[in-house]
Amino acid sequence: MSILVWVVLGLLAGAIAKAVYPDYQGGGILSTMILGIIGAFVGGSLFTLLRTGTLQITAAGAGLTIPGILVAVIGAIVAIYLWGLIRRSSNA
C-alpha cells in the first residue's frame, strides 16, 4: 500500500477506535493516525494468526475496504488496551 493509503487508513481506524473505546485517550491527529497504523499491523497479525495458525507481523487484510478497516479498528482497540496497561503499570 502507498503511504497515502496508510495515512487514510490510520486516521479512519484510529478515530473509530478512539470513539468506540470507553476510556479517554487524549492525543491529537498525529497520535490517532499512528494508533490506526499500529492497529492495522496488530489487527493484520491477529487476522493472520487466526487464519493460518502462525504469528507473523503483517498488515495483511488491512486495506481501504470495509473488512480491512474493521481489522484495523479491532487492532487499534487492542493497541489502546495494551497502551493503557503499560501506562498504568508505569504509574504505579
Short mmCIF file of N, CA and C in Angstrom, two decimals:
data_model
loop_
_atom_site.label_atom_id
_atom_site.label_comp_id
_atom_site.label_asym_id
_atom_site.label_seq_id
_atom_site.Cartn_x
_atom_site.Cartn_y
_atom_site.Cartn_z
N MET A 1 0.84 -1.19 0.00
CA MET A 1 0.00 0.00 0.00
C MET A 1 0.88 1.23 0.00
N SER A 2 0.38 2.27 -0.61
CA SER A 2 1.14 3.51 -0.62
C SER A 2 1.01 4.22 0.72
N ILE A 3 1.88 5.18 0.94
CA ILE A 3 1.90 5.91 2.21
C ILE A 3 0.60 6.69 2.42
N LEU A 4 0.01 7.19 1.35
CA LEU A 4 -1.24 7.93 1.48
C LEU A 4 -2.38 7.02 1.95
N VAL A 5 -2.41 5.80 1.47
CA VAL A 5 -3.43 4.84 1.90
C VAL A 5 -3.23 4.50 3.38
N TRP A 6 -1.97 4.35 3.81
CA TRP A 6 -1.70 4.07 5.22
C TRP A 6 -2.16 5.22 6.10
N VAL A 7 -1.93 6.46 5.65
CA VAL A 7 -2.35 7.63 6.43
C VAL A 7 -3.87 7.67 6.55
N VAL A 8 -4.57 7.46 5.44
CA VAL A 8 -6.04 7.49 5.47
C VAL A 8 -6.57 6.35 6.32
N LEU A 9 -6.02 5.15 6.15
CA LEU A 9 -6.45 4.01 6.96
C LEU A 9 -6.18 4.26 8.44
N GLY A 10 -5.02 4.83 8.74
CA GLY A 10 -4.68 5.15 10.13
C GLY A 10 -5.63 6.15 10.75
N LEU A 11 -5.98 7.19 9.99
CA LEU A 11 -6.91 8.18 10.51
C LEU A 11 -8.29 7.58 10.74
N LEU A 12 -8.77 6.80 9.78
CA LEU A 12 -10.09 6.18 9.93
C LEU A 12 -10.13 5.20 11.10
N ALA A 13 -9.18 4.28 11.12
CA ALA A 13 -9.18 3.25 12.15
C ALA A 13 -8.93 3.84 13.53
N GLY A 14 -8.00 4.78 13.64
CA GLY A 14 -7.71 5.40 14.93
C GLY A 14 -8.88 6.20 15.47
N ALA A 15 -9.54 6.96 14.59
CA ALA A 15 -10.69 7.76 15.02
C ALA A 15 -11.85 6.88 15.46
N ILE A 16 -12.12 5.82 14.70
CA ILE A 16 -13.21 4.91 15.07
C ILE A 16 -12.89 4.19 16.38
N ALA A 17 -11.65 3.73 16.54
CA ALA A 17 -11.26 3.03 17.76
C ALA A 17 -11.34 3.95 18.98
N LYS A 18 -10.90 5.20 18.82
CA LYS A 18 -10.99 6.14 19.95
C LYS A 18 -12.43 6.46 20.30
N ALA A 19 -13.31 6.48 19.30
CA ALA A 19 -14.72 6.75 19.56
C ALA A 19 -15.40 5.57 20.24
N VAL A 20 -14.98 4.36 19.90
CA VAL A 20 -15.61 3.15 20.44
C VAL A 20 -15.08 2.82 21.83
N TYR A 21 -13.79 3.03 22.06
CA TYR A 21 -13.17 2.64 23.33
C TYR A 21 -13.71 3.53 24.45
N PRO A 22 -14.12 2.96 25.60
CA PRO A 22 -14.84 3.72 26.62
C PRO A 22 -14.00 4.67 27.46
N ASP A 23 -12.69 4.62 27.42
CA ASP A 23 -11.85 5.46 28.27
C ASP A 23 -11.32 6.64 27.46
N TYR A 24 -10.86 7.69 28.14
CA TYR A 24 -10.28 8.85 27.47
C TYR A 24 -8.83 8.54 27.09
N GLN A 25 -8.47 8.79 25.82
CA GLN A 25 -7.12 8.50 25.36
C GLN A 25 -6.27 9.76 25.18
N GLY A 26 -6.87 10.87 24.87
CA GLY A 26 -6.11 12.09 24.62
C GLY A 26 -5.38 12.01 23.29
N GLY A 27 -4.52 12.96 23.05
CA GLY A 27 -3.74 12.96 21.82
C GLY A 27 -4.44 13.70 20.70
N GLY A 28 -3.68 14.03 19.69
CA GLY A 28 -4.21 14.76 18.56
C GLY A 28 -4.32 13.89 17.32
N ILE A 29 -4.31 14.56 16.18
CA ILE A 29 -4.49 13.86 14.92
C ILE A 29 -3.31 12.95 14.59
N LEU A 30 -2.10 13.35 14.95
CA LEU A 30 -0.93 12.53 14.67
C LEU A 30 -0.95 11.24 15.50
N SER A 31 -1.29 11.35 16.77
CA SER A 31 -1.35 10.14 17.60
C SER A 31 -2.49 9.23 17.16
N THR A 32 -3.59 9.81 16.69
CA THR A 32 -4.69 9.00 16.17
C THR A 32 -4.27 8.24 14.93
N MET A 33 -3.52 8.91 14.05
CA MET A 33 -3.05 8.28 12.81
C MET A 33 -2.06 7.16 13.13
N ILE A 34 -1.13 7.40 14.04
CA ILE A 34 -0.16 6.38 14.42
C ILE A 34 -0.85 5.21 15.09
N LEU A 35 -1.84 5.50 15.94
CA LEU A 35 -2.62 4.44 16.58
C LEU A 35 -3.32 3.58 15.54
N GLY A 36 -3.89 4.19 14.54
CA GLY A 36 -4.57 3.43 13.50
C GLY A 36 -3.63 2.57 12.67
N ILE A 37 -2.44 3.09 12.37
CA ILE A 37 -1.46 2.33 11.60
C ILE A 37 -0.95 1.16 12.43
N ILE A 38 -0.67 1.39 13.71
CA ILE A 38 -0.28 0.29 14.60
C ILE A 38 -1.42 -0.72 14.70
N GLY A 39 -2.64 -0.21 14.75
CA GLY A 39 -3.80 -1.09 14.80
C GLY A 39 -3.93 -1.95 13.56
N ALA A 40 -3.56 -1.41 12.40
CA ALA A 40 -3.59 -2.20 11.17
C ALA A 40 -2.59 -3.35 11.26
N PHE A 41 -1.43 -3.10 11.81
CA PHE A 41 -0.44 -4.18 11.97
C PHE A 41 -0.88 -5.19 13.03
N VAL A 42 -1.40 -4.71 14.15
CA VAL A 42 -1.87 -5.63 15.20
C VAL A 42 -3.04 -6.45 14.68
N GLY A 43 -4.01 -5.79 14.06
CA GLY A 43 -5.16 -6.50 13.53
C GLY A 43 -4.79 -7.46 12.42
N GLY A 44 -3.90 -7.03 11.53
CA GLY A 44 -3.45 -7.91 10.46
C GLY A 44 -2.71 -9.13 10.99
N SER A 45 -1.91 -8.93 12.03
CA SER A 45 -1.20 -10.05 12.64
C SER A 45 -2.16 -11.02 13.31
N LEU A 46 -3.16 -10.48 14.03
CA LEU A 46 -4.16 -11.34 14.66
C LEU A 46 -4.99 -12.07 13.60
N PHE A 47 -5.32 -11.38 12.51
CA PHE A 47 -6.07 -12.00 11.42
C PHE A 47 -5.28 -13.15 10.80
N THR A 48 -3.99 -12.94 10.58
CA THR A 48 -3.13 -13.99 10.03
C THR A 48 -3.00 -15.14 11.00
N LEU A 49 -2.88 -14.85 12.30
CA LEU A 49 -2.78 -15.90 13.31
C LEU A 49 -4.04 -16.77 13.34
N LEU A 50 -5.20 -16.14 13.28
CA LEU A 50 -6.45 -16.90 13.31
C LEU A 50 -6.67 -17.69 12.02
N ARG A 51 -6.21 -17.13 10.90
CA ARG A 51 -6.44 -17.78 9.61
C ARG A 51 -5.47 -18.92 9.35
N THR A 52 -4.18 -18.72 9.68
CA THR A 52 -3.17 -19.71 9.33
C THR A 52 -2.59 -20.45 10.53
N GLY A 53 -2.72 -19.89 11.72
CA GLY A 53 -2.14 -20.53 12.90
C GLY A 53 -0.70 -20.14 13.15
N THR A 54 -0.15 -19.24 12.35
CA THR A 54 1.23 -18.77 12.54
C THR A 54 1.21 -17.28 12.87
N LEU A 55 2.10 -16.87 13.73
CA LEU A 55 2.18 -15.46 14.11
C LEU A 55 3.19 -14.76 13.22
N GLN A 56 2.72 -13.80 12.43
CA GLN A 56 3.57 -13.00 11.56
C GLN A 56 3.18 -11.55 11.75
N ILE A 57 4.17 -10.68 11.78
CA ILE A 57 3.88 -9.25 11.88
C ILE A 57 3.62 -8.75 10.46
N THR A 58 2.36 -8.52 10.18
CA THR A 58 1.95 -8.12 8.85
C THR A 58 0.66 -7.31 8.95
N ALA A 59 0.38 -6.57 7.92
CA ALA A 59 -0.87 -5.83 7.85
C ALA A 59 -1.79 -6.46 6.82
N ALA A 60 -1.62 -7.76 6.59
CA ALA A 60 -2.45 -8.46 5.61
C ALA A 60 -3.91 -8.39 6.04
N GLY A 61 -4.76 -8.08 5.13
CA GLY A 61 -6.17 -7.96 5.44
C GLY A 61 -6.57 -6.56 5.82
N ALA A 62 -5.61 -5.69 6.07
CA ALA A 62 -5.92 -4.31 6.44
C ALA A 62 -5.67 -3.42 5.23
N GLY A 63 -6.72 -2.94 4.65
CA GLY A 63 -6.64 -2.06 3.50
C GLY A 63 -7.85 -1.15 3.51
N LEU A 64 -8.03 -0.37 2.47
CA LEU A 64 -9.17 0.54 2.42
C LEU A 64 -10.41 -0.16 1.88
N THR A 65 -10.76 -1.23 2.55
CA THR A 65 -12.01 -1.92 2.30
C THR A 65 -12.73 -2.01 3.64
N ILE A 66 -14.00 -2.34 3.61
CA ILE A 66 -14.76 -2.45 4.87
C ILE A 66 -14.15 -3.51 5.79
N PRO A 67 -13.85 -4.72 5.30
CA PRO A 67 -13.21 -5.69 6.20
C PRO A 67 -11.83 -5.24 6.65
N GLY A 68 -11.09 -4.55 5.79
CA GLY A 68 -9.76 -4.07 6.16
C GLY A 68 -9.82 -3.01 7.24
N ILE A 69 -10.77 -2.11 7.13
CA ILE A 69 -10.94 -1.08 8.16
C ILE A 69 -11.38 -1.73 9.47
N LEU A 70 -12.25 -2.73 9.38
CA LEU A 70 -12.70 -3.44 10.58
C LEU A 70 -11.53 -4.14 11.28
N VAL A 71 -10.65 -4.77 10.50
CA VAL A 71 -9.46 -5.41 11.06
C VAL A 71 -8.56 -4.37 11.73
N ALA A 72 -8.38 -3.23 11.08
CA ALA A 72 -7.53 -2.17 11.65
C ALA A 72 -8.14 -1.57 12.90
N VAL A 73 -9.46 -1.41 12.94
CA VAL A 73 -10.13 -0.87 14.14
C VAL A 73 -9.99 -1.84 15.31
N ILE A 74 -10.20 -3.12 15.06
CA ILE A 74 -10.03 -4.11 16.13
C ILE A 74 -8.60 -4.11 16.64
N GLY A 75 -7.65 -4.02 15.72
CA GLY A 75 -6.25 -3.94 16.13
C GLY A 75 -5.95 -2.67 16.92
N ALA A 76 -6.55 -1.56 16.53
CA ALA A 76 -6.34 -0.30 17.25
C ALA A 76 -6.95 -0.36 18.64
N ILE A 77 -8.08 -1.02 18.79
CA ILE A 77 -8.68 -1.17 20.12
C ILE A 77 -7.78 -2.02 21.01
N VAL A 78 -7.21 -3.08 20.45
CA VAL A 78 -6.25 -3.90 21.21
C VAL A 78 -5.03 -3.06 21.58
N ALA A 79 -4.55 -2.22 20.65
CA ALA A 79 -3.39 -1.37 20.93
C ALA A 79 -3.70 -0.35 22.02
N ILE A 80 -4.91 0.23 22.01
CA ILE A 80 -5.31 1.17 23.07
C ILE A 80 -5.31 0.46 24.42
N TYR A 81 -5.87 -0.74 24.45
CA TYR A 81 -5.93 -1.50 25.70
C TYR A 81 -4.53 -1.81 26.23
N LEU A 82 -3.64 -2.28 25.34
CA LEU A 82 -2.27 -2.60 25.76
C LEU A 82 -1.52 -1.35 26.21
N TRP A 83 -1.72 -0.24 25.52
CA TRP A 83 -1.07 1.01 25.91
C TRP A 83 -1.56 1.46 27.28
N GLY A 84 -2.85 1.28 27.56
CA GLY A 84 -3.38 1.62 28.87
C GLY A 84 -2.78 0.76 29.97
N LEU A 85 -2.58 -0.52 29.69
CA LEU A 85 -1.94 -1.40 30.68
C LEU A 85 -0.50 -0.97 30.94
N ILE A 86 0.22 -0.64 29.91
CA ILE A 86 1.62 -0.21 30.07
C ILE A 86 1.68 1.10 30.84
N ARG A 87 0.81 2.03 30.51
CA ARG A 87 0.80 3.32 31.17
C ARG A 87 0.43 3.20 32.65
N ARG A 88 -0.56 2.34 32.97
CA ARG A 88 -0.95 2.15 34.37
C ARG A 88 0.14 1.48 35.18
N SER A 89 0.85 0.51 34.59
CA SER A 89 1.89 -0.18 35.34
C SER A 89 3.10 0.72 35.57
N SER A 90 3.36 1.67 34.69
CA SER A 90 4.49 2.57 34.88
C SER A 90 4.16 3.67 35.89
N ASN A 91 2.88 3.98 36.09
CA ASN A 91 2.47 5.00 37.07
C ASN A 91 2.34 4.43 38.46
N ALA A 92 2.27 3.12 38.61
CA ALA A 92 2.05 2.50 39.92
C ALA A 92 3.29 2.46 40.76
#
